[in-house]
mmCIF file of C-alpha atoms in Angstrom:
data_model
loop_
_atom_site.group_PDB
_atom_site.id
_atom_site.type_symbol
_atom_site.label_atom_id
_atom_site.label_comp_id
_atom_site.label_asym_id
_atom_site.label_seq_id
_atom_site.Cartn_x
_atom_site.Cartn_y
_atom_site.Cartn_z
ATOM 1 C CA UNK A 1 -5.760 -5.509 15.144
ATOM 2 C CA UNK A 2 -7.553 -8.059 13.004
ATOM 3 C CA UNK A 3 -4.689 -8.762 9.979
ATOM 4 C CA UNK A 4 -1.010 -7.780 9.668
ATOM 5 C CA UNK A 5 0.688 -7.812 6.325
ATOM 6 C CA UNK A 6 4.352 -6.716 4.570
ATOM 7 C CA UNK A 7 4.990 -4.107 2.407
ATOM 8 C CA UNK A 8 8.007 -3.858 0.444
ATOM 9 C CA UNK A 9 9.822 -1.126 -1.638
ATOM 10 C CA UNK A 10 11.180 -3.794 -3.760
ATOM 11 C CA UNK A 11 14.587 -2.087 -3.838
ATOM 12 C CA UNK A 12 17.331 -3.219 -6.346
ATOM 13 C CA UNK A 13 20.770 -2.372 -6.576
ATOM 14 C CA UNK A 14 24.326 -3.923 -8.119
ATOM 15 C CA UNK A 15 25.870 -3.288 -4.459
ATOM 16 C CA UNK A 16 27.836 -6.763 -3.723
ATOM 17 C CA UNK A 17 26.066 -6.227 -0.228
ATOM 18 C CA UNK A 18 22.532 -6.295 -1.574
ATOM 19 C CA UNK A 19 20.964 -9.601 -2.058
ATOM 20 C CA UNK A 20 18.361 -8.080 -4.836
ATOM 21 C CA UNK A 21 20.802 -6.620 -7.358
ATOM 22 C CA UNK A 22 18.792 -6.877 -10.288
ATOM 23 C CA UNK A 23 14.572 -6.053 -11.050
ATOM 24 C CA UNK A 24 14.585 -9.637 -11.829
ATOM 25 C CA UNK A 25 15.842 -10.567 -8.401
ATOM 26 C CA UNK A 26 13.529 -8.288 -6.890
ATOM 27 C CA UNK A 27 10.130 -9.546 -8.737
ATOM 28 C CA UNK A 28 10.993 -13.202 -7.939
ATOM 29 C CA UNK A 29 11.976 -13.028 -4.537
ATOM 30 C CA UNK A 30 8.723 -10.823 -4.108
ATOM 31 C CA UNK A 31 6.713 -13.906 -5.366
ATOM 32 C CA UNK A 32 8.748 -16.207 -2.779
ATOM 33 C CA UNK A 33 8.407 -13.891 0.287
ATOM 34 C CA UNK A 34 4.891 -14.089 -0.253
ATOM 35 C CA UNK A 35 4.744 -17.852 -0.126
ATOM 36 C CA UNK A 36 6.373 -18.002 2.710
ATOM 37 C CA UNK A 37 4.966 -15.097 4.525
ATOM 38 C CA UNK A 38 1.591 -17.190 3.893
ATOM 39 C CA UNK A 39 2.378 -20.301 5.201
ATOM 40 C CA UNK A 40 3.618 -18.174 8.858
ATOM 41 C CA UNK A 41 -0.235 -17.220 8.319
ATOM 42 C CA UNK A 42 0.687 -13.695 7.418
ATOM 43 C CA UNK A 43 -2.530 -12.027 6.319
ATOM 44 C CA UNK A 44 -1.309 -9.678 3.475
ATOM 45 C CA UNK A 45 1.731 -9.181 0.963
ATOM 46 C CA UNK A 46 1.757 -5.137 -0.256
ATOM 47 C CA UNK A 47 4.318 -3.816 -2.761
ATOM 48 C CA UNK A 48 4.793 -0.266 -3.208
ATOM 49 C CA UNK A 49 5.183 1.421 -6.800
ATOM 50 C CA UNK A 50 7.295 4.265 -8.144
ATOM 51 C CA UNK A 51 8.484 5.170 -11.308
ATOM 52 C CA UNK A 52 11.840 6.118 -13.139
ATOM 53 C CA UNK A 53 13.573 4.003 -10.017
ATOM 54 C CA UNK A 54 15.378 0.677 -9.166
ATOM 55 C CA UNK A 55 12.182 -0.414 -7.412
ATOM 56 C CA UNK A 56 8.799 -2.321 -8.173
ATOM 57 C CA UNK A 57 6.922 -0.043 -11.428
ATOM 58 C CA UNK A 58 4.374 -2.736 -12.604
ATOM 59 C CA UNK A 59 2.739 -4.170 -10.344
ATOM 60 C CA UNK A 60 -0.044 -6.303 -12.015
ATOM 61 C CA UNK A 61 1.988 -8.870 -13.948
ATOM 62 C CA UNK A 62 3.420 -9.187 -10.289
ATOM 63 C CA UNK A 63 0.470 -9.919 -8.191
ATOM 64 C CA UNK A 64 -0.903 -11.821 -10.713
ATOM 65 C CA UNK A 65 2.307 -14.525 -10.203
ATOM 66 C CA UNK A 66 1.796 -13.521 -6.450
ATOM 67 C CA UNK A 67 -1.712 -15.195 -6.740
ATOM 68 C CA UNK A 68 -0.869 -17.758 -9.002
ATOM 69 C CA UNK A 69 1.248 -19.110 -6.113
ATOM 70 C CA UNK A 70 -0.558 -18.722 -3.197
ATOM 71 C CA UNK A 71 -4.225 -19.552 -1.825
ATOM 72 C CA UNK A 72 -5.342 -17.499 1.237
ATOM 73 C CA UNK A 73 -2.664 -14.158 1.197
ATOM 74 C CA UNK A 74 -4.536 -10.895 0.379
ATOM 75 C CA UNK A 75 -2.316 -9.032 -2.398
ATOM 76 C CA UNK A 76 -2.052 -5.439 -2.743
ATOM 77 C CA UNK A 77 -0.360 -2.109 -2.716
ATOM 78 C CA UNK A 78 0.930 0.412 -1.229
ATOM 79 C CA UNK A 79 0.922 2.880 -3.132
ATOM 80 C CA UNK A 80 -0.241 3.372 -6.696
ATOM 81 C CA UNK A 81 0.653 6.878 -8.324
ATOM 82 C CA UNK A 82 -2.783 7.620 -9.339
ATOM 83 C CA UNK A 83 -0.968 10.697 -11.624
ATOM 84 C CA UNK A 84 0.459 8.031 -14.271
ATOM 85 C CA UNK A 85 -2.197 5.809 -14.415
ATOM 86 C CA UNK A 86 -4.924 5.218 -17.666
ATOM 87 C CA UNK A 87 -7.730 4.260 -15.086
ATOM 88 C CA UNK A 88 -9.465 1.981 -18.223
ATOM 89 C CA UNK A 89 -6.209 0.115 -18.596
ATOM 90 C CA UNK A 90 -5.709 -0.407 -15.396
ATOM 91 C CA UNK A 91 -9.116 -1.294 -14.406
ATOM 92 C CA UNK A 92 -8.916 -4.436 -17.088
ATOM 93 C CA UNK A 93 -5.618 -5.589 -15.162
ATOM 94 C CA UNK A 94 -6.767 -4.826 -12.025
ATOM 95 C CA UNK A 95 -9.997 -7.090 -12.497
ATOM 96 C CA UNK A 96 -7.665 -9.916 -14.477
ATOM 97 C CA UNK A 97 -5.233 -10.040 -11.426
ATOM 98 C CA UNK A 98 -8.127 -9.781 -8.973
ATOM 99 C CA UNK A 99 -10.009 -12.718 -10.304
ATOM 100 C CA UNK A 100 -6.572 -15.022 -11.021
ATOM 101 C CA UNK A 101 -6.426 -14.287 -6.870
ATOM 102 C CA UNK A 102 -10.199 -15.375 -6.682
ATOM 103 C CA UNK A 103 -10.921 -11.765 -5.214
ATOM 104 C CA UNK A 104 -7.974 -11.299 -2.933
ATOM 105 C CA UNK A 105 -7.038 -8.333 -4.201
ATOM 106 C CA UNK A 106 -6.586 -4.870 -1.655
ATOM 107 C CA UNK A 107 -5.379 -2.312 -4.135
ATOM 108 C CA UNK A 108 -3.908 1.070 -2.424
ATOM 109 C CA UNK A 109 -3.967 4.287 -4.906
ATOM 110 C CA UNK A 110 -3.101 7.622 -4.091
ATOM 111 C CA UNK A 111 -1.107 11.004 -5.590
ATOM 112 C CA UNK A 112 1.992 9.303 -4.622
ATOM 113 C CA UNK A 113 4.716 10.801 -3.295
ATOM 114 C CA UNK A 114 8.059 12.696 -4.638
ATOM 115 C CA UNK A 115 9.140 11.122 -7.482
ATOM 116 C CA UNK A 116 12.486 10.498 -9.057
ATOM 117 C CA UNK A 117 12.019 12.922 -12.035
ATOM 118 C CA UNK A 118 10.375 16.052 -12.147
ATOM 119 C CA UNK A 119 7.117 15.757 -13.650
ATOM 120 C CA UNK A 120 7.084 11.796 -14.592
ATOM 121 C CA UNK A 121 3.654 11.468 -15.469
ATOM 122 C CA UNK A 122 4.049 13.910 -18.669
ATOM 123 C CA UNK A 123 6.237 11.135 -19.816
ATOM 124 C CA UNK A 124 3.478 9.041 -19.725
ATOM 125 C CA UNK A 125 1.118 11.448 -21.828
ATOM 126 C CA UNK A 126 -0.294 12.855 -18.763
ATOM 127 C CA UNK A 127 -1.044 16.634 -18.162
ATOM 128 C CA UNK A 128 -3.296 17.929 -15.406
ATOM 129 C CA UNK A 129 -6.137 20.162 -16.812
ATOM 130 C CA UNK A 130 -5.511 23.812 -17.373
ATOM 131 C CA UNK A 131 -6.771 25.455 -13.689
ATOM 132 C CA UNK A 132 -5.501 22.458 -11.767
ATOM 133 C CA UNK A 133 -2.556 20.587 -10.599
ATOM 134 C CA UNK A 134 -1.073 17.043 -10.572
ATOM 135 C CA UNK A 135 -2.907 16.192 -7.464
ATOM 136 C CA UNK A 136 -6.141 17.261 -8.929
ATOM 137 C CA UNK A 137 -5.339 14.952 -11.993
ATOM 138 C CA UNK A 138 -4.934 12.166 -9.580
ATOM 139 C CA UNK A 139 -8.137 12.513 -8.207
ATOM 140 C CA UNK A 140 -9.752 12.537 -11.475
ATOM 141 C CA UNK A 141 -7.775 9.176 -12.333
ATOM 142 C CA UNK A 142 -8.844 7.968 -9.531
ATOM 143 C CA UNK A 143 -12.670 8.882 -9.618
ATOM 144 C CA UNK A 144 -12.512 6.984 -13.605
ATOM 145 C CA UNK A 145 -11.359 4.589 -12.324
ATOM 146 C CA UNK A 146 -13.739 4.122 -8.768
ATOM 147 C CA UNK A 147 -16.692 4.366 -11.547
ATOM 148 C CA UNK A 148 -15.623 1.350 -13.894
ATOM 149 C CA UNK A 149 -14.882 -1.007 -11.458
ATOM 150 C CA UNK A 150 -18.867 -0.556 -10.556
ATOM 151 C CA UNK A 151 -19.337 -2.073 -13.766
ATOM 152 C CA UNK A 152 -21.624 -0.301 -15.457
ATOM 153 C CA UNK A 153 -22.438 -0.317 -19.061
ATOM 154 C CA UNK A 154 -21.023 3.015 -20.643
ATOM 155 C CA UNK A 155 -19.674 2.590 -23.899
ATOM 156 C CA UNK A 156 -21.751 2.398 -27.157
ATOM 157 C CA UNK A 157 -21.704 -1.595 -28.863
ATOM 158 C CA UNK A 158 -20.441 -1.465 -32.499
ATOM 159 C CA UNK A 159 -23.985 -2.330 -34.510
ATOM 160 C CA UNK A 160 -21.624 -5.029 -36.625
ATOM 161 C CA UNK A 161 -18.934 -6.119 -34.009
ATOM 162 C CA UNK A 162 -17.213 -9.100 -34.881
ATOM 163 C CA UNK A 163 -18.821 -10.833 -31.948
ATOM 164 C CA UNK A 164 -22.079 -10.604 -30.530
ATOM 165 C CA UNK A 165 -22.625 -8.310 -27.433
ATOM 166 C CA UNK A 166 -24.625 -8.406 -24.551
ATOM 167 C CA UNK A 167 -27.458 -6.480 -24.924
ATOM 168 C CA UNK A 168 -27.089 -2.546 -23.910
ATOM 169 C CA UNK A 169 -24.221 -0.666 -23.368
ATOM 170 C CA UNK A 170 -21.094 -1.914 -22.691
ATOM 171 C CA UNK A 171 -18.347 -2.465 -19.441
ATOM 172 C CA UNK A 172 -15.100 -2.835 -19.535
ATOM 173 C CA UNK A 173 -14.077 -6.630 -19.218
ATOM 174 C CA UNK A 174 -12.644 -8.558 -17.444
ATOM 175 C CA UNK A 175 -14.967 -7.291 -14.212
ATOM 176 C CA UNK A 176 -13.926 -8.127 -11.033
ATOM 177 C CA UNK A 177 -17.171 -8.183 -8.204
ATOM 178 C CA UNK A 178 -16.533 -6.667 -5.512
ATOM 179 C CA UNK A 179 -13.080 -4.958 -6.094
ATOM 180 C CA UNK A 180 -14.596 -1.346 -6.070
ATOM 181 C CA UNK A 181 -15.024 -1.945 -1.704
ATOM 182 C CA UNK A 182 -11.441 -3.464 -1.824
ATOM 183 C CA UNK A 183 -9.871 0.621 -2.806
ATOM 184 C CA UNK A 184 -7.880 2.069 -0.926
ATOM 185 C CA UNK A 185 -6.418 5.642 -0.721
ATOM 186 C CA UNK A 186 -3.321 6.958 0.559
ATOM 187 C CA UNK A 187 -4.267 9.908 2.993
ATOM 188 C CA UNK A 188 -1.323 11.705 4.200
ATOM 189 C CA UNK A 189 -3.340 14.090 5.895
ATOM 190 C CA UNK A 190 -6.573 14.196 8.250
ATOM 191 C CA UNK A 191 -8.386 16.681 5.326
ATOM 192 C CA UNK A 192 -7.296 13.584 2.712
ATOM 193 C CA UNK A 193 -8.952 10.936 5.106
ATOM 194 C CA UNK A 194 -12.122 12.657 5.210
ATOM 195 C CA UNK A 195 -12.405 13.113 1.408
ATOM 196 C CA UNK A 196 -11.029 9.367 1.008
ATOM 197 C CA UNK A 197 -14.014 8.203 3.540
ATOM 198 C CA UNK A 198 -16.274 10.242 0.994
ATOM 199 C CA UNK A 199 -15.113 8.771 -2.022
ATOM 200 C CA UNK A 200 -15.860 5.001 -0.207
ATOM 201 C CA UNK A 201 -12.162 4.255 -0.270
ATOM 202 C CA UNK A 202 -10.845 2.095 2.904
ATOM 203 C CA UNK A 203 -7.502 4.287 4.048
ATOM 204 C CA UNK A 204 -4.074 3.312 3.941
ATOM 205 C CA UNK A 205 -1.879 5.641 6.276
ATOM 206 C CA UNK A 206 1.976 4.933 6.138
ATOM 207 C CA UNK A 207 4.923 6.268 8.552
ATOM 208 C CA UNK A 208 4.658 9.567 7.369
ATOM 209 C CA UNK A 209 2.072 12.119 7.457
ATOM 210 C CA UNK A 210 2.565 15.732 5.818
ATOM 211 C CA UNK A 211 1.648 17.841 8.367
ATOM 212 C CA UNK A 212 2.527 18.610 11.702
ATOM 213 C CA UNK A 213 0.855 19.561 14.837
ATOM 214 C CA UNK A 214 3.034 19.595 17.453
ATOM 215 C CA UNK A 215 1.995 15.888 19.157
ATOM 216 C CA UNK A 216 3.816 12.387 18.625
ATOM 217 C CA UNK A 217 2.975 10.827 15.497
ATOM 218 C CA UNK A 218 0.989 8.201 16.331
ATOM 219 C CA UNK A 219 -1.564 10.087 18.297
ATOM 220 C CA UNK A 220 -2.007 12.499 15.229
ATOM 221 C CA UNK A 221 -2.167 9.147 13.246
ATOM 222 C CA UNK A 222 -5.167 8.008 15.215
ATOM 223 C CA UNK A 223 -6.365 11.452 14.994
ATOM 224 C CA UNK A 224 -6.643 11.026 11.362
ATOM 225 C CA UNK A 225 -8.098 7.612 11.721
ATOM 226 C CA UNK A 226 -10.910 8.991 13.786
ATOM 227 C CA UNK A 227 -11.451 11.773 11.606
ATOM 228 C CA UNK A 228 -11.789 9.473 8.234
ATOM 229 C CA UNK A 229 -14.404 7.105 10.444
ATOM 230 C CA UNK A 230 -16.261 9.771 11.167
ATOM 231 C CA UNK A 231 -16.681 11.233 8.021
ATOM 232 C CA UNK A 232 -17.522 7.942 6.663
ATOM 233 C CA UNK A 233 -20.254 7.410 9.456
ATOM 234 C CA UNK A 234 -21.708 10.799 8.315
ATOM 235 C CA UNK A 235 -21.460 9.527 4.469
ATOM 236 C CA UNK A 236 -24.015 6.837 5.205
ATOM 237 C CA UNK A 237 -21.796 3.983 3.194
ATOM 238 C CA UNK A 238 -23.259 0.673 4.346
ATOM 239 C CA UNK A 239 -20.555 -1.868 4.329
ATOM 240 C CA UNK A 240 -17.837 -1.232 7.320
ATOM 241 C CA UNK A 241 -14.300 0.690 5.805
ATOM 242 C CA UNK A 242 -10.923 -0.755 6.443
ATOM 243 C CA UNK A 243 -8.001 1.108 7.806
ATOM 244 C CA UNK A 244 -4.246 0.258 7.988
ATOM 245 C CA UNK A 245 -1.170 1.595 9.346
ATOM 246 C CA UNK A 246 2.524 0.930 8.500
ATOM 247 C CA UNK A 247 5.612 0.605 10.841
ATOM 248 C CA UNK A 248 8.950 -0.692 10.728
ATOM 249 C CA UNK A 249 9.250 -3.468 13.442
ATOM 250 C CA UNK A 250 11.959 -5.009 13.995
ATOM 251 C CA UNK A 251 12.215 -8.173 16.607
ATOM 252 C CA UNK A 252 15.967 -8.414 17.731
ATOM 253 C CA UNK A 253 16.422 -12.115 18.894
ATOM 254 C CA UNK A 254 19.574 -12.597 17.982
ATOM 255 C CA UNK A 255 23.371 -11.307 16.881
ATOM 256 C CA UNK A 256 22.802 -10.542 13.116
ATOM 257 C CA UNK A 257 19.141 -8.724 14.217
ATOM 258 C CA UNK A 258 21.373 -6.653 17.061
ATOM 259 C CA UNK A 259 23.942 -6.002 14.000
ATOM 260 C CA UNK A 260 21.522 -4.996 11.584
ATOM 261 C CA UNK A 261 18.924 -3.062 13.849
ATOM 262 C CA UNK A 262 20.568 -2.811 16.786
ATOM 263 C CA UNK A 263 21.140 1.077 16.824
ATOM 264 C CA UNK A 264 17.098 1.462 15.760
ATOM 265 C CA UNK A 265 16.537 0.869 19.305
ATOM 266 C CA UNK A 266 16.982 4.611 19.776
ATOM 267 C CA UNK A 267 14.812 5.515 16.955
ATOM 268 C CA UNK A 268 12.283 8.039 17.594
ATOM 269 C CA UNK A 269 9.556 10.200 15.394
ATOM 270 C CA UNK A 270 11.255 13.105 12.941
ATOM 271 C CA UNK A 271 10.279 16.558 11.545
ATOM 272 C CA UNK A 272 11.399 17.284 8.046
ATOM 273 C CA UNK A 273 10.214 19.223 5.251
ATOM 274 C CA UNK A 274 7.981 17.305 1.972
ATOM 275 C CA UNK A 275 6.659 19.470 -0.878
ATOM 276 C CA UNK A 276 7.485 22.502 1.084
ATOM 277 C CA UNK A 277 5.569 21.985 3.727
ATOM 278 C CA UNK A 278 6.331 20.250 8.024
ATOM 279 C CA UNK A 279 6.194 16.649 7.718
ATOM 280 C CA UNK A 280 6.250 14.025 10.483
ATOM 281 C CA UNK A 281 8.146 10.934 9.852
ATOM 282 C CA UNK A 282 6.835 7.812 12.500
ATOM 283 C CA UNK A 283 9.819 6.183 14.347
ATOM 284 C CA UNK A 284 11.657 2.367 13.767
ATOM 285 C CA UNK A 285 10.087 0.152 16.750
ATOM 286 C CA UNK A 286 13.308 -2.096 17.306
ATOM 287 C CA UNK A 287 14.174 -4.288 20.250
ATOM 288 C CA UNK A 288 13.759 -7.224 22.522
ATOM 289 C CA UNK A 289 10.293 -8.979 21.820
ATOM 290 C CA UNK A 290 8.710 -7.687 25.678
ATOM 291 C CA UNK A 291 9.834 -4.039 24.683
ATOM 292 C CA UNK A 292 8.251 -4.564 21.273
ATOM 293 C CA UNK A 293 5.132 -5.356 22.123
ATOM 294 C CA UNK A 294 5.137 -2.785 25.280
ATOM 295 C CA UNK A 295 6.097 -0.109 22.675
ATOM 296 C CA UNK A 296 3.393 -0.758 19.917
ATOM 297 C CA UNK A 297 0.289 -1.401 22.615
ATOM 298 C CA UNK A 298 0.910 2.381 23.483
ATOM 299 C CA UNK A 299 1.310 3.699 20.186
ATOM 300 C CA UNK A 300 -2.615 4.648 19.342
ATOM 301 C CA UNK A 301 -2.458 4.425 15.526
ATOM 302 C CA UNK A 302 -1.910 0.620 15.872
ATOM 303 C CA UNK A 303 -4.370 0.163 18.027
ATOM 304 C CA UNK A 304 -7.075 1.836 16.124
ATOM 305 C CA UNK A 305 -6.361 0.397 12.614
ATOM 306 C CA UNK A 306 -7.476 -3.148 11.706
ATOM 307 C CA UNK A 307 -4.556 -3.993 9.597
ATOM 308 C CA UNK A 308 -0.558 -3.447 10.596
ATOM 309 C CA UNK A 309 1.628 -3.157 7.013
ATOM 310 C CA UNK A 310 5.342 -4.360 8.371
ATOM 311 C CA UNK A 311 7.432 -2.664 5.913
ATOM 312 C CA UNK A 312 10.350 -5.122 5.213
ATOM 313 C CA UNK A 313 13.746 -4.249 4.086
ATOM 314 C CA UNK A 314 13.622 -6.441 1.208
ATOM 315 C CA UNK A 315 17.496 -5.959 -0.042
ATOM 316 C CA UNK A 316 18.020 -8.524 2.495
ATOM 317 C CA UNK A 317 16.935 -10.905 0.999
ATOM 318 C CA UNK A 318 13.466 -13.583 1.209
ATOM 319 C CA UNK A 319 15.361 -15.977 4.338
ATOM 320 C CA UNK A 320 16.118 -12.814 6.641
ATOM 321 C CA UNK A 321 12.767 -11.144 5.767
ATOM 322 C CA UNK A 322 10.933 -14.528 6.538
ATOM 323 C CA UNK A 323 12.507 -14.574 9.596
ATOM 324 C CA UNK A 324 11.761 -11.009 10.758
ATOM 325 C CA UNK A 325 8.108 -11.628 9.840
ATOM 326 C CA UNK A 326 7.774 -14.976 12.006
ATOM 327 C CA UNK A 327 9.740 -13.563 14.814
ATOM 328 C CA UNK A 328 6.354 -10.810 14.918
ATOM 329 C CA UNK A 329 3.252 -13.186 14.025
ATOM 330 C CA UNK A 330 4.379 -15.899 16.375
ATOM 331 C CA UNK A 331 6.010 -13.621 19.376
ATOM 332 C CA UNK A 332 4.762 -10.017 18.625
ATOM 333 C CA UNK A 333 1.450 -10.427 17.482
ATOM 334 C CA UNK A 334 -0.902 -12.654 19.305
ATOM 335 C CA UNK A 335 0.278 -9.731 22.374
ATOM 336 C CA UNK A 336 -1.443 -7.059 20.738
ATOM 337 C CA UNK A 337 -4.671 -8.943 19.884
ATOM 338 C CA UNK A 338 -3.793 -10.507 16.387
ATOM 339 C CA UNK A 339 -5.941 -13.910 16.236
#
């Protein structure tokens, strides 16, 4: 394990016994967490994005005040709905955030997941093709938006613009070098991890796969992991891909830890049913810092990813989440090979 990094929801709610209670609560204590998390030397600071919900929606204005802030932190996400996304439009704020963070940038796309409203991208303006479906649309989003970032001339030049052009045909601007090898996708399969280590995308796997084969859900975690690496060995990319994992870790080292997590400690992996289909859900690691780090050097998905993703439960505000994240780099961590 080379870099570990947070993801949050970026929940809000009124509730007296949440300390985000409003979206403005949530975006600056995002920014704060993130200054904090990098001085503990955390490696990365992830925010996840859904629509048509009291959590995080926009997240470019956000990780572009997340850079302006910090130095060193990578800055990304964790998932980007690829199905309500203008790939030009977001490629131009993509490459403005990317170069405020001096190309820190680690930007996770994907379908996305179950949304709060049924169809939300046709608010947007967004219909998939006839013959296809809202996955395929993502896809196509995404493979815009893959091609861009190359930066590429594409578009004809006005013969009288109002300022001079370059000489050919024109990119989109602001371009961002080297973002196109910082993409990741999503996969919450093993068939999705080999077409994501075609497309040249580094993988992003999160505590929930939808399928189900029977085995614990790391092991078919790592399974997948394999299975992307492989494919991308037999796609001939030259640079090495990245892969990272999420998990809920929890370090109980004291009375409000044991009140909040306490009964985690029992957690274990779940079957449900996503989209009609098995799902598995990965467990809560939760405990004493010796069963911690006994529990995650077995679990196989951990060990074969470069990157960890702590999801963080952010509704408790930027002091408790600070703690729960130095409580892992300075007592979990460095056990499992981090630094």
């Amino acid at each position: 394990m080379k870099k570990i990094g947070f993801l949050s929801f970026g929940h809000w709610n009124p509730s007296p016994h949440s300390q985000t209670r409003s979206a403005s609560d949530v975006l600056h204590q995002t920014i704060d967490l993130t200054v904090g998390a990098e001085e503990f030397g955390v490696d990365g600071a992830y925010v996840r994005v859904h629509h048509f919900a009291r959590q995080l929606a926009s997240p470019f204005p956000l990780l572009a005040a997340m850079a302006a802030r910090t130095s060193t932190i990578e800055l990304g996400t964790g998932v980007i709905d690829m199905r309500y996304e203008n790939p030009l439009y977001m490629a131009e704020d993509a490459g403005s955030a990317d170069l405020i963070s001096n190309g820190r940038l680690q930007l996770g796309v994907s379908r996305g997941s179950p949304e709060q409203v049924i169809d939300g991208y046709r608010y947007f303006g967004y219909v998939p093709r006839e013959g296809t479906d809202h996955a395929d649309m993502a896809r196509e989003h995404t493979q815009v938006f893959l091609q861009v970032l190359e930066g590429e001339g594409f578009a004809e030049p006005n013969p009288r613009p109002m300022f001079a052009n370059p000489p050919g045909l024109l990119r989109l601007e602001p371009h961002a070098p080297g973002l196109r090898d910082r993409i990741w996708w999503g996969a919450g399969t093993r068939a999705t991890a080999e077409w994501t280590a075609q497309q040249g995308m580094n993988l992003m796997s999160s505590t929930l796969l939808s399928e189900d084969t029977g085995v614990p859900f790391h092991q078919l975690q790592a399974e997948q992991i394999q299975k992307f690496r492989d494919a991308w060995a037999e796609a001939g990319h030259e640079r090495t891909p990245r892969v990272s994992v999420s998990r809920s870790v929890f370090p109980i080292t004291n009375d409000l830890d044991r009140a909040y997590f306490g009964r985690e400690t029992r957690s274990a992996d779940q079957v449900g049913i996503l989209d009609g289909g098995a799902a598995r859900f990965g467990k809560t690691y939760a405990g004493e810092i010796e069963d911690l780090v006994r529990d995650l050097k077995e679990d196989e998905a951990v060990d074969a990813a470069d990157t960890l993703l702590l999801t963080v439960p952010n509704q408790l505000g930027v002091d408790y989440n600070l703690h729960v994240l130095e409580s892992i780099v300075k007592d979990v961590a460095p056990a499992l090979g981090w630094r």
